[in-house]
XYZ file of C-alpha atoms in Angstrom:
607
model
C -45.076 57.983 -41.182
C -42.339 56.983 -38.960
C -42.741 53.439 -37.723
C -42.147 53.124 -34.060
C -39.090 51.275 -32.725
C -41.340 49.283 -29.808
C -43.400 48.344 -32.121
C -40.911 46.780 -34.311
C -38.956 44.898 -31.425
C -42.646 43.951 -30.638
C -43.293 42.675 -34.059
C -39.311 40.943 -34.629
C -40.286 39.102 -31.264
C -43.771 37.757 -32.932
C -41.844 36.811 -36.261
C -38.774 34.067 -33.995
C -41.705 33.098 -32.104
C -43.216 32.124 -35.272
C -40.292 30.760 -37.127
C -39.313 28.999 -33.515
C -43.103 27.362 -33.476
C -43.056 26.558 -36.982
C -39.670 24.884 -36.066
C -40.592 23.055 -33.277
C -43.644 21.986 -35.315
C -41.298 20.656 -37.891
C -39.662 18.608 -35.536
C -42.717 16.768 -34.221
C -43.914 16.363 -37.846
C -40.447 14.665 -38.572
C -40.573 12.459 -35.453
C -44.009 11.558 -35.630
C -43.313 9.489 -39.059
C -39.896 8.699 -37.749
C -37.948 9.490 -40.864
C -39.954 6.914 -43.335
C -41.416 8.682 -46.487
C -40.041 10.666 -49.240
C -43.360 12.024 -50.379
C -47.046 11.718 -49.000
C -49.866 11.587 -51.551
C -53.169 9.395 -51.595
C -53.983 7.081 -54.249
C -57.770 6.218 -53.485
C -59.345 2.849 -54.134
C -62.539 3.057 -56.404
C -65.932 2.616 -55.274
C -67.183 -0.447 -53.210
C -69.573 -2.550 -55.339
C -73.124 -2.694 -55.094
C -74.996 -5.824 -52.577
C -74.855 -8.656 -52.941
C -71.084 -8.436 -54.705
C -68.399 -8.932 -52.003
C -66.880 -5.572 -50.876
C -62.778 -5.007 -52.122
C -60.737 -7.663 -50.306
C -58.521 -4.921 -48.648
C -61.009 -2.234 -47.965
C -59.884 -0.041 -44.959
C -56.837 -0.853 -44.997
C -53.159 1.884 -46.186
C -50.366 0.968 -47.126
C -47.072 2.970 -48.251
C -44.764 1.506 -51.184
C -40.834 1.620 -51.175
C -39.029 4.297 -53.474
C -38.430 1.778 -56.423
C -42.238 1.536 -57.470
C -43.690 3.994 -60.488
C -46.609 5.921 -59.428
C -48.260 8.370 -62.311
C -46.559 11.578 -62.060
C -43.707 10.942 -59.467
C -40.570 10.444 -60.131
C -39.193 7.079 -58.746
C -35.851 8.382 -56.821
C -34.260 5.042 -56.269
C -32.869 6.631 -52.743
C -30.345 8.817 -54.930
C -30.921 12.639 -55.600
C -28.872 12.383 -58.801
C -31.386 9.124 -59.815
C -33.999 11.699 -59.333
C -32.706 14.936 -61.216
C -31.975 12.704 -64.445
C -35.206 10.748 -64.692
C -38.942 11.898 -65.236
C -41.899 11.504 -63.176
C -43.694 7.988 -63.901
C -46.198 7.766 -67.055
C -47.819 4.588 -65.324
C -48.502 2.899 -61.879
C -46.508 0.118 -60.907
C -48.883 -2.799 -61.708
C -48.806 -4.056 -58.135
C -49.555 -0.727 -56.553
C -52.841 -0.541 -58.934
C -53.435 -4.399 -57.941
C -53.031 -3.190 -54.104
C -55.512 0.180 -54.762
C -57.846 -1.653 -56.801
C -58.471 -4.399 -54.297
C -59.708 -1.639 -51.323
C -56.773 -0.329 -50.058
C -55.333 3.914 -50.014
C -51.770 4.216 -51.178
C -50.708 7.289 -48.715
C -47.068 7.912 -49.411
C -43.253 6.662 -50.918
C -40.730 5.861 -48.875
C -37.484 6.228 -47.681
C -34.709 3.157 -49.285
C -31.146 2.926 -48.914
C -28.675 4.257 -51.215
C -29.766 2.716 -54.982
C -31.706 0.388 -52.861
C -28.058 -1.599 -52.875
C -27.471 -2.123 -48.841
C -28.987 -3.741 -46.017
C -28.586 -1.072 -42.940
C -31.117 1.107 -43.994
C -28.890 4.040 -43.684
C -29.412 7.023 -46.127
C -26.979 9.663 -45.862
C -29.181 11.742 -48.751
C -32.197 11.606 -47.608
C -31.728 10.416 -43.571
C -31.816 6.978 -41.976
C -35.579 6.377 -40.870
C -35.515 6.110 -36.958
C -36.184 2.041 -35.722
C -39.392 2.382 -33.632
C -37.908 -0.389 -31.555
C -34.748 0.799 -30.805
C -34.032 4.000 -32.178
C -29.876 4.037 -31.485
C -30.206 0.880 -34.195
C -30.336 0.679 -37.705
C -34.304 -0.012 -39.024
C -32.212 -2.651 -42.094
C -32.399 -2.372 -45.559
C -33.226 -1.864 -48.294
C -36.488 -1.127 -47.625
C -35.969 0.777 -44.613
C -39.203 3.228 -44.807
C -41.568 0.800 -45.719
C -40.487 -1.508 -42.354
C -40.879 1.308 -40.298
C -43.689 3.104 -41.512
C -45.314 -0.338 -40.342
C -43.450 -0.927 -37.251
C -44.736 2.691 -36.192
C -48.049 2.238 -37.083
C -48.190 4.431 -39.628
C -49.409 1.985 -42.142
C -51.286 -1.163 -42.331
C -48.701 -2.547 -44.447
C -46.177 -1.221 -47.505
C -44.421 -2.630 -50.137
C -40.360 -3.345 -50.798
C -38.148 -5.269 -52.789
C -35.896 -8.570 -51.148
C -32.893 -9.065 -53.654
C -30.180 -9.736 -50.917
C -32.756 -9.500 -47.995
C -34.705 -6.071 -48.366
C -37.813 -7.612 -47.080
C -36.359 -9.880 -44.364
C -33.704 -7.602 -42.880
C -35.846 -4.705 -42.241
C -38.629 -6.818 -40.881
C -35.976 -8.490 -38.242
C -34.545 -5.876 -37.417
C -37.964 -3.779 -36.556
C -39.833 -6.497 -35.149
C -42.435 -7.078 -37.773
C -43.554 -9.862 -40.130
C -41.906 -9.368 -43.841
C -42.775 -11.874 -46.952
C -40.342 -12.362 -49.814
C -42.468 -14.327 -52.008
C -41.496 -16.892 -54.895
C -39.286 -15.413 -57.606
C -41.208 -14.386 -60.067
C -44.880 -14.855 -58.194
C -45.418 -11.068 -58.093
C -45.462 -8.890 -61.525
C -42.236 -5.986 -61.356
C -43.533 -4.147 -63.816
C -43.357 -0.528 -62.945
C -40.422 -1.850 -60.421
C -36.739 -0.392 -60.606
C -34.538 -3.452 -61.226
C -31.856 -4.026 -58.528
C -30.426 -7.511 -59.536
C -33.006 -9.110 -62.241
C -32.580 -12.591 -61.049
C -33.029 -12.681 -57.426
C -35.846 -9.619 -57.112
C -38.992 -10.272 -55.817
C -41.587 -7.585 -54.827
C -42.306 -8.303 -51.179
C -44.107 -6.865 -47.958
C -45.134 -5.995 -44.595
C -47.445 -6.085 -42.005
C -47.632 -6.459 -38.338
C -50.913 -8.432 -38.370
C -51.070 -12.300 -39.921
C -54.223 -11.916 -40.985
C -53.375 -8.695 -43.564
C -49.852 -10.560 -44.469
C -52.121 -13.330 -45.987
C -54.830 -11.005 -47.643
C -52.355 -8.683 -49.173
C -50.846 -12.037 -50.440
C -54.036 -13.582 -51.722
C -54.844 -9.986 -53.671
C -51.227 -10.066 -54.891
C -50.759 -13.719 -55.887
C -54.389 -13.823 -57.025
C -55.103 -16.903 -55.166
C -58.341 -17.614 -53.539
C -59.327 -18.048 -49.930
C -59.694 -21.229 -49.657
C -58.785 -24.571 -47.473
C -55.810 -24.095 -44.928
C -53.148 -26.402 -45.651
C -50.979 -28.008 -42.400
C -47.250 -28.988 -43.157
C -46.399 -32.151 -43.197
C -42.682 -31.592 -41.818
C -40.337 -29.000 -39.981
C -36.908 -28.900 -40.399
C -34.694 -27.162 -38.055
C -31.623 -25.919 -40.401
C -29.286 -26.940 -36.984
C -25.829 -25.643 -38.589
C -27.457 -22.480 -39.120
C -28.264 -21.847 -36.088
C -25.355 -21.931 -34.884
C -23.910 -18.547 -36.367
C -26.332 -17.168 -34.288
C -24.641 -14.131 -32.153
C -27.344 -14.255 -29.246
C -28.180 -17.854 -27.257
C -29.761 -20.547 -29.830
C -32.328 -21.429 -27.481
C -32.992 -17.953 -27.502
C -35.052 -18.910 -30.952
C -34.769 -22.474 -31.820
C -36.732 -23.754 -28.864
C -39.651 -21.369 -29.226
C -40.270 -22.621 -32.469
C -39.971 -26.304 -31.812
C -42.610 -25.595 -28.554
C -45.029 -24.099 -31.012
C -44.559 -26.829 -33.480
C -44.817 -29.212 -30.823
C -48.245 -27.769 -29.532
C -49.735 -26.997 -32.797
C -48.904 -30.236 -34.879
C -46.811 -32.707 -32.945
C -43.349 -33.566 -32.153
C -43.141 -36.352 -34.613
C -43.104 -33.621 -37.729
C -40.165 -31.953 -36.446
C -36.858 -33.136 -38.356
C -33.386 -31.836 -38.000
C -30.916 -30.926 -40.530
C -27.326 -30.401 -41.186
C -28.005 -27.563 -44.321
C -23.813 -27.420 -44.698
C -23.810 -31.560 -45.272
C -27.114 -31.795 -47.480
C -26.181 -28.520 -49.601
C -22.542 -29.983 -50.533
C -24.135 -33.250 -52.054
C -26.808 -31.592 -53.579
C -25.085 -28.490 -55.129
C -22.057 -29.900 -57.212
C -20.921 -26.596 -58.918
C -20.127 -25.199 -55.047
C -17.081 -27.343 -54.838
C -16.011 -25.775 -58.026
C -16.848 -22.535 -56.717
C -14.700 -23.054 -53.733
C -11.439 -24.298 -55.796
C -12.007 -21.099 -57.532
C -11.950 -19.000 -54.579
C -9.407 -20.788 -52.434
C -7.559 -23.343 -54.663
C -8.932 -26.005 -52.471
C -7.203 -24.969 -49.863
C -9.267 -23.634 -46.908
C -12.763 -25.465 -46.123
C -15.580 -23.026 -46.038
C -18.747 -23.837 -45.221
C -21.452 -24.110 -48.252
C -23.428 -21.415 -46.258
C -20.287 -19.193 -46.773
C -19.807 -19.937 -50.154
C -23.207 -19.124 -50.980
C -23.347 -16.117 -49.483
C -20.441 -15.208 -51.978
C -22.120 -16.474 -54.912
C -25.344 -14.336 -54.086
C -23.219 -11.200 -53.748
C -21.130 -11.795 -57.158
C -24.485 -12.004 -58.676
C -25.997 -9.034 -57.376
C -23.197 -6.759 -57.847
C -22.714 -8.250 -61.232
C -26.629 -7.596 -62.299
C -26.916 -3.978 -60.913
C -24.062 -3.271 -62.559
C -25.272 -4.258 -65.821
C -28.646 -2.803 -65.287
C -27.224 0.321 -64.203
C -23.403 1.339 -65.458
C -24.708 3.262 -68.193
C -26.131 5.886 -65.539
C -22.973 5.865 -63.214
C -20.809 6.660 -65.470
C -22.574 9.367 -67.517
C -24.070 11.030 -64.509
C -20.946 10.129 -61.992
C -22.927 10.431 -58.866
C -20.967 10.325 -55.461
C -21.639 6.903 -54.342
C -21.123 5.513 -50.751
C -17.644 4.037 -50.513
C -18.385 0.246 -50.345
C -20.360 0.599 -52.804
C -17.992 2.022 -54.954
C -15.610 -0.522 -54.052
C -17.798 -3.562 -54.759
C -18.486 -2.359 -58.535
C -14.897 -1.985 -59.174
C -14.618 -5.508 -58.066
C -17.362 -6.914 -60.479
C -15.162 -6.042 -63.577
C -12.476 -8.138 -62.803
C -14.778 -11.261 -63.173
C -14.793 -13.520 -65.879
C -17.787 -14.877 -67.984
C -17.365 -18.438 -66.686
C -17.195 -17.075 -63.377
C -21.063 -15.621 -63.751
C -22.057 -18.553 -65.672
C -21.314 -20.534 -62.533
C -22.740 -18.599 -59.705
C -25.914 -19.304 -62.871
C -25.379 -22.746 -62.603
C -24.956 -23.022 -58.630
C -28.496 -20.788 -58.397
C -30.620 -23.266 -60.316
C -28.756 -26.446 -58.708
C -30.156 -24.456 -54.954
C -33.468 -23.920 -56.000
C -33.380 -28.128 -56.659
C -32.110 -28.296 -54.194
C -34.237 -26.975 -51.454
C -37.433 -27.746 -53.429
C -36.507 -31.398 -53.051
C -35.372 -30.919 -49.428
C -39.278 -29.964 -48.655
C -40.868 -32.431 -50.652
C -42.247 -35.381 -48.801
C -41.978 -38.806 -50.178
C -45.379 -41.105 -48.332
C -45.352 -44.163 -49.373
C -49.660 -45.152 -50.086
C -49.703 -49.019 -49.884
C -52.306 -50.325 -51.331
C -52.656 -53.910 -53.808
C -49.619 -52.045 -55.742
C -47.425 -49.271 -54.273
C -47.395 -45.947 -55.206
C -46.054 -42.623 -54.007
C -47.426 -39.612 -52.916
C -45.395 -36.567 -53.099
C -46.204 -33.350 -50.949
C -44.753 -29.951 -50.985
C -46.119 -29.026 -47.379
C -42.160 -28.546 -45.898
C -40.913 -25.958 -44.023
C -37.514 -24.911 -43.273
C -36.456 -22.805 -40.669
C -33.217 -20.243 -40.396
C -32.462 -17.528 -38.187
C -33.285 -14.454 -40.579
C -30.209 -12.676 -39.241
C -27.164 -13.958 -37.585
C -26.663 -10.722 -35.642
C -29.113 -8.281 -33.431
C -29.861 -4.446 -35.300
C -26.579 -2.933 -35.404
C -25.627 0.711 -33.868
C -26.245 3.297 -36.302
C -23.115 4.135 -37.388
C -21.430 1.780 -36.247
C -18.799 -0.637 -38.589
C -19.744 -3.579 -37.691
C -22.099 -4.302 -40.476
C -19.472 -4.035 -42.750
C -16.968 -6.576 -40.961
C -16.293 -9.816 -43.156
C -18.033 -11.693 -40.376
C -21.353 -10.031 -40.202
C -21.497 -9.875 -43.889
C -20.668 -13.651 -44.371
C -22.795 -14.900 -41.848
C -25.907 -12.643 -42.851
C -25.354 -13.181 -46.093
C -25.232 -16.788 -45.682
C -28.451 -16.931 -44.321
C -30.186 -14.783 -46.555
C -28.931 -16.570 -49.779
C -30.892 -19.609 -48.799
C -34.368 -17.781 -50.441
C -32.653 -15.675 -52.951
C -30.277 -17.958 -54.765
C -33.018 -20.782 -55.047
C -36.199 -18.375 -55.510
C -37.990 -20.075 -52.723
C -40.489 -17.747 -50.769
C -39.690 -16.635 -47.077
C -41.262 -15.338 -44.128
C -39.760 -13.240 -41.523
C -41.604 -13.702 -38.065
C -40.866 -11.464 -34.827
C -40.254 -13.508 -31.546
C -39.652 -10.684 -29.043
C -36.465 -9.290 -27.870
C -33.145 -9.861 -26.639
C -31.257 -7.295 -24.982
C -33.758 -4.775 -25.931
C -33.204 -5.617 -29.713
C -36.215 -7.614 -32.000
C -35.647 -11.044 -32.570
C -36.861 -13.398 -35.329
C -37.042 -16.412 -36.875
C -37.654 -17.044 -40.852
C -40.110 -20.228 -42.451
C -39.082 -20.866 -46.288
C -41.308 -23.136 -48.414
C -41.180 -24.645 -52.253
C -40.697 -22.410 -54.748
C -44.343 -21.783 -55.384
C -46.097 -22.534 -52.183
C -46.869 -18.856 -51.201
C -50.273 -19.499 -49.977
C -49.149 -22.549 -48.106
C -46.255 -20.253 -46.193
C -48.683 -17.705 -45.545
C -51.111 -19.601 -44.266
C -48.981 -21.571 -41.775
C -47.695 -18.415 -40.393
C -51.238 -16.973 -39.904
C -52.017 -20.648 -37.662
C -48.494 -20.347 -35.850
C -47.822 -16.648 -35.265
C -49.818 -16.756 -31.726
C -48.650 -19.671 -30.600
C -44.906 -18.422 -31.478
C -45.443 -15.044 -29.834
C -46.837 -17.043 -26.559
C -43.583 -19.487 -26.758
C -41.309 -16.625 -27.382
C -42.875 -14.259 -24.164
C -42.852 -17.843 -22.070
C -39.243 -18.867 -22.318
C -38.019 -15.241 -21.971
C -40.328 -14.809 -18.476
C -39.275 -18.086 -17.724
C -35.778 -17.747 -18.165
C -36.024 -14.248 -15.746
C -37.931 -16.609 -13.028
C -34.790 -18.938 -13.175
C -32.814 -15.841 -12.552
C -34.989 -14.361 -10.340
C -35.210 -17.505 -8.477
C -31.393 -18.101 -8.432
C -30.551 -14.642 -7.004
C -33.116 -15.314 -3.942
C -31.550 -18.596 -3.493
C -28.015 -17.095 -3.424
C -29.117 -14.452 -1.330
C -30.205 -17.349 0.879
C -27.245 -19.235 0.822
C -25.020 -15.948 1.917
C -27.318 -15.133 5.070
C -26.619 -18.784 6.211
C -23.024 -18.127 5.681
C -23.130 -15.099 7.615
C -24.719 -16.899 10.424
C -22.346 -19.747 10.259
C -19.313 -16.250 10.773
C -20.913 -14.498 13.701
C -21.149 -17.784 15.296
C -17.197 -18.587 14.225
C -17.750 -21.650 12.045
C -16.105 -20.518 9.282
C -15.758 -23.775 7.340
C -19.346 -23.817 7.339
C -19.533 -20.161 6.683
C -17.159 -20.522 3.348
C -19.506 -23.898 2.419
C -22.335 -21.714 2.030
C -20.591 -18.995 -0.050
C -19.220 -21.729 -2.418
C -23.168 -21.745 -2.631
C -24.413 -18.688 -3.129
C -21.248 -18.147 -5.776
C -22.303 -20.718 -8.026
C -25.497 -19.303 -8.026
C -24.393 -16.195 -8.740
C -21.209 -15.177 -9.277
C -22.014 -11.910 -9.920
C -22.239 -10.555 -6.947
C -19.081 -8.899 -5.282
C -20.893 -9.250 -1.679
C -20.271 -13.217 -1.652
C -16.199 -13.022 -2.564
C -15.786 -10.527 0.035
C -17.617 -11.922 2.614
C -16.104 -15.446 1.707
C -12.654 -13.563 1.941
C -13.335 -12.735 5.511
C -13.631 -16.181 6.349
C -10.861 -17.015 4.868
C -8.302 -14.772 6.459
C -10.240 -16.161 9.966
C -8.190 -19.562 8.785
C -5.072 -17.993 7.825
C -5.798 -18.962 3.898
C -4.225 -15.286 2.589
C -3.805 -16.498 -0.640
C -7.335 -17.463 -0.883
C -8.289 -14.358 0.622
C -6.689 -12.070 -1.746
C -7.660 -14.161 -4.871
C -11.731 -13.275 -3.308
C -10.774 -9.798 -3.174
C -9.863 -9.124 -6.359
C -12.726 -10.773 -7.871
C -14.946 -8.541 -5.373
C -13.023 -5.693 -6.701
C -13.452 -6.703 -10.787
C -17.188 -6.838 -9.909
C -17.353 -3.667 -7.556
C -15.050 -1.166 -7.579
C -16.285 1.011 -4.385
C -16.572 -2.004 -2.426
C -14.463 -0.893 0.620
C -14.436 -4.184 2.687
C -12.555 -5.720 -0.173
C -9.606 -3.445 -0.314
C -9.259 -3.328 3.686
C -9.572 -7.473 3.374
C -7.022 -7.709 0.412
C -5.178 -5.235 2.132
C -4.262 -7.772 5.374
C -4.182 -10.301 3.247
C -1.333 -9.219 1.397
C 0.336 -7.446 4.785
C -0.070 -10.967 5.696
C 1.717 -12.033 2.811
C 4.215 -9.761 2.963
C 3.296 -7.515 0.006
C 3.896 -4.609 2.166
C 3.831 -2.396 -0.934
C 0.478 -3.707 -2.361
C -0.848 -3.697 0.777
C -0.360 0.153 1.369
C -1.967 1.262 -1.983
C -5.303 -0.990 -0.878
C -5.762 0.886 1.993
C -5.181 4.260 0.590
C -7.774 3.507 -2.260
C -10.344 2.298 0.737
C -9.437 6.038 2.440
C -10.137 7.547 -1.118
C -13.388 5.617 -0.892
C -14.067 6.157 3.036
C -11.870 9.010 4.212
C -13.028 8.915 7.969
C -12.328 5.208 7.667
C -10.405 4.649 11.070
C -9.031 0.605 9.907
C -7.439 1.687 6.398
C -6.239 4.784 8.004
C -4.050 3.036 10.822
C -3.134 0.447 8.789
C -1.554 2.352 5.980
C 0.447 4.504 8.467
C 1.462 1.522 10.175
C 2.507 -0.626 6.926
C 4.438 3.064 5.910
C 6.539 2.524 9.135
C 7.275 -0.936 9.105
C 8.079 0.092 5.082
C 10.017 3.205 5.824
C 12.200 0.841 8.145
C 12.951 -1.261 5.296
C 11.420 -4.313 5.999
C-alpha cells in the first residue's frame, strides 16, 4: 500500500516535535542539577533499629560524594575520560561512604571534579564546569566543584570532597557554603584516589551547622557530648591584608560576633609573617634557595611555594606511571607544572618535609594556651581551645574563563592562605558571610591538629551570630550611603538657592559640600561650574566640567559651561568642539548652536 505523503509530513512534524521536547527536556534536566554529577545512583542506608535503640545519627538526610571515592561497581573517573577507560569499576565502597550510608544517610549520585582533581577553578573542559548557584558567570572552585554545588543548589544535604591544596575550602568560598577540611589523617582514605598523600584529607559540605557537626561526629566517631568555648581568637592581621575586597568587609564581622558571643578580652591579634619566620627555621633556607637571599618574601609566600612543590611532586609520583603509558591530553598548566617537578632535587623535597612538620609545631603551639593555676605551688594548665582566623581566599570567584586565576598574584596569595591548614595538617572551616559585589564572601576558623570536634562545635555556636554581623555591617554600610547621598542632595538644593538668589560664594560653599559627600555625582561639578564662571574663575570652571563630563558623558550643561569657559580662556578651538558635541547631544539646542557659529567666525578671522 502506498503510504500517503500528508500523512508523512504529518508524522516528520510529530517526530522534531518530539526530538525538540525531548531536547528542551534535556536542557531543564541539565540546569536543574546545574552541571554537578557524573552519575546518579542510590546507595540506601539499612534499616532503622528497633525502640528503645537510638535511630541512625544521619537518618533523612543525602548526600553526593566527589569523583575520587570507590563505590561497588563504578568506576572512579578521577575527572579524566582516559582515567576512566583504563581503570575498572570499584570492587569495594570507599570506607567513608559506607560510614556515611551506614549511619542513616542515601548516597544519590558522583560528582563532577576538576581535571585529575589537580586545580582549584572547578573548571572541567571533559566533562563541563558545574554552574555556581550564586553567581553563575563565576567559577563554583575546585577541586571539588560538584560536590559544593550540588549543596549550594540544594540538591543535597551535604557531599563529600577531598582538600589537598584547598578542594574543600575553595569551593565552599566561592559558593557560599560551609566546607570542613578536617585534621590530616582524622578521616580513613581508604577507597580514596590519592592526589598528594601528605596533605589529603577527606572533607565536606553542608549549608546547615547543625549537619556539618553530625556528619563530623559520624565521621570522626566522636560522641555528642559537652560544647567546648575557645579560650582565644586570633586575628591573622597580615593576612588580611592580601585581601582584594575591603578588610572590614570580613574582619570586623567576626570580631562583632566574637565580641557578643564570648567577650572582647579573648580576641588577640597576630602578625602570622613575624611569628611564622621565628618559628619555622627551614623557611629562611627555603628562601636562599629560591632567591639567593636576595628579595624578601613574605613567609606566607614562601609557603605557598612549598605547598605547591609538594603537591606537584606527590601526584606525580603517585601517578607518572599512568601519564606516560596512557599519554592523556592534559590541560596546559598542568602539563607545565609536572615538567617542572623533575628538575627538583632530593634535598629540595626533603626540605619542603622538614618546613611541613616545623608548621604543624608551629601553629599547634600558636593555639595552645599557657594559664597559669596558682595555688600553694604553681602549675600550668595548657589548653588547645585556639582559634585562628584567615580569609579563605584572597580574591572574590573568578569569571569563568577568565586568566586571572592563573596570574602569579592570585596564585601566591591564595595559595598562601590555603597552605596555613595543609602544610601543618591542622583542621579548617570555611564559613559564608554574605556577599560583596554580588560574589560570596567568607571567612575560615583553623584549630590544633586534632581538635575537630572543638572547630565544629564553635562554628555551630557562632554561625548565627556571624551571618547577623555579616547582613548588619553590609545594611549598615548602604544606610551610610544612603544617608550620604540624601545629605548631598541636600547640600546641592541649598547651593542652588544660594545661585538664583546670586550669592555664589555661598552657592560654591555648599557644593564643596555636597562633593565631599559624594563625588560621584556629575550634577554637583556642573552646577558648581556655573558659579564659578558667575566670578570669572574659568580655570576653575573648566577643571568642574571635565570632571562632570568623566562622570556623565550626555551631560549637556557641562559642555555648553566648559565651552565659555574655555572661549573665555581663549581656547577658541576647544571651545568649538564642546559645543558641537552639546548639538550632537541637543540638536535644537539654540546656546551651543550660536555659540559655535559665532566662535567659527571670530576663528575663521584668525583670531
Amino acid at each position: 500500500m502506498a503510504s500517503n505523503p500528508a500523512n508523512l509530513w504529518v508524522l516528520l512534524g510529530l517526530g522534531l516535535a518530539g526530538i525538540f521536547l525531548f531536547t528542551k527536556k534535556f536542557k531543564k534536566v541539565l540546569r536543574e542539577d546545574f552541571g554537578a554529577f557524573i552519575h546518579k545512583l542510590q546507595l540506601l542506608p539499612p534499616p532503622q533499629p528497633a525502640p528503645p535503640k537510638a535511630p541512625h545519627p544521619l537518618t533523612g538526610l543525602t548526600f553526593a560524594v566527589s569523583d575520587l571515592f570507590d563505590i561497588e561497581g563504578y568506576v572512579t573517573g578521577f575527572g579524566h575520560p582516559d582515567w576512566a577507560k583504563t581503570h575498572e569499576a570499584a570492587s569495594r565502597t570507599s570506607v567513608v561512604v559506607s560510614t556515611l550510608v551506614e549511619g542513616g544517610a542515601t548516597c544519590v549520585g558522583k560528582t563532577v571534579i576538576d581535571e585529575l582533581a589537580y586545580s582549584i577553578t572547578g573548571e572541567n573542559k571533559h566533562y563541563g564546569t558545574p554552574t555556581n548557584p550564586v553567581e553563575p558567570a563565576r567559577v563554583p572552585g575546585g577541586s571539588s566543584s560538584g560536590a559544593a554545588v550540588a549543596v549550594a543548589a540544594n540538591l543535597v544535604d551535604f557531599s563529600l570532597g577531598v582538600d589537598t591544596v584547598g578542594g574543600v575550602r575553595v569551593p565552599a568560598g566561592f559558593c557560599g557554603i560551609i566546607g570542613f577540611r578536617p585534621s590530616y589523617g582524622a578521616i580513613s582514605k581508604i577507597g580514596v584516589l590519592p592526589v598528594s598523600v601528605s596533605l589529603d584529607t577527606v572533607g565536606w559540605f553542608a549549608k546547615d551547622p547543625n549537619i556539618l557537626r553530625r556528619v563530623g561526629h559520624v565521621l570522626l566517631q566522636s560522641a555528642f557530648g559537652g560544647q567546648r568555648s575557645p579560650r582565644q581568637i586570633i586575628m591573622a592581621d597580615d593576612c588580611f591584608q592580601l585581601l582584594k575586597i575591603p578588610v572590614d568587609r570580613i574582619a570586623q564581622v567576626v570580631v562583632k560576633s566574637t565580641e557578643k558571643h564570648f567577650g572582647r578580652q579573648l580576641l588577640k591579634h597576630e602578625i602570622l609573617d613575624v611569628y611564622l619566620n621565628s618559628k619555622v627555621p627551614s623557611l629562611k633556607e627555603f628562601h636562599n634557595k629560591k632567591t639567593n637571599g636576595e628579595v624578601k618574601t613574605s613567609s606566607i609566600r614562601l609557603l605557598a611555594n612549598v605547598m605547591q612543590l609538594l603537591h606537584r611532586y606527590e601526584f606525580r609520583s603517585n601517578h607518572e606511571e599512568w601519564i606516560n603509558t596512557v599519554k592523556p591530553i592534559l590541560e596546559p598548566n598542568l602539563s607545565a607544572q609536572m615538567n617542572e617537578i623533575m628538575e627538583l632535587s632530593d634535598a629540595e623535597i626533603e626540605l619542603c618535609k622538614s618546613i611541613r612538620e616545623e608548621m604543624r609545631s608551629a601553629i599547634n603551639s600558636l593555639l595552645k594556651e599557657h594559664l597559669e593555676k596558682k595555688t600553694h605551688c604553681t602549675s600550668i594548665l595548657i589548653c588547645d581551645d585556639g582559634i585562628l582566623v584567615v580569609p579563605t581566599t584572597a580574591y572574590l570567584p573568578p569569571k569563568l574563563g577568565g586568566k586571572e586565576i592563573l596570574s602569579e598574584e592570585y596564585q601566591s596569595s591564595s595559595f598562601g592562605l590555603l597552605s596555613i591548614a595543609s602544610l601543618s595538617g591542622c583542621c579548617q572551616v570555611t564559613v559564608p558571610l554574605g556577599y560583596y559585589n554580588k560574589c560570596p564572601v567568607s571567612v575560615s576558623l583553623i584549630a590544633r591538629h586534632g581538635s575537630d570536634r572543638f572547630l565544629l562545635d564553635t562554628v555551630q555556636t557562632m554561625y548565627k551570630t556571624l551571618q547577623e554581623q555579616a547582613e548588619t555591617y553590609v545594611n549598615s554600610k548602604s544606610s551610610n550611603k544612603d544617608s550620604r547621598e540624601n545629605s548631598a542632595e541636600m547640600a546641592k538644593e541649598k547651593g542652588n538657592q544660594a545661585f538664583k538668589e546670586q550669592q555664589w560664594q555661598k552657592a560654591i560653599s555648599y557644593y564643596n559640600e555636597a562633593i565631599k559627600l559624594n563625588d560621584k555625582n556629575a550634577t554637583y561639578y556642573s552646577n558648581r561650574a556655573a558659579a564659578y564662571l558667575e566670578l570669572g574663575s574659568f580655570q576653575h570652571a573648566e577643571a568642574d566640567c571635565s570632571n562632570a563630563i568623566n562622570l556623565d558623558k550626555k551631560n549637556v550643561k557641562a559642555y555648553l559651561r566648559r565651552g565659555t569657559a574655555r572661549e573665555m580662556l581663549g581656547y577658541y578651538k576647544d571651545a568649538i568642539e564642546d559645543f558641537k558635541y552639546a548639538l550632537v547631544l541637543e540638536p535644537t539646542n539654540k546656546r551651543a548652536s550660536l555659540s559655535a557659529e559665532r566662535l567659527q567666525k571670530v576663528f575663521a578671522a584668525g583670531y
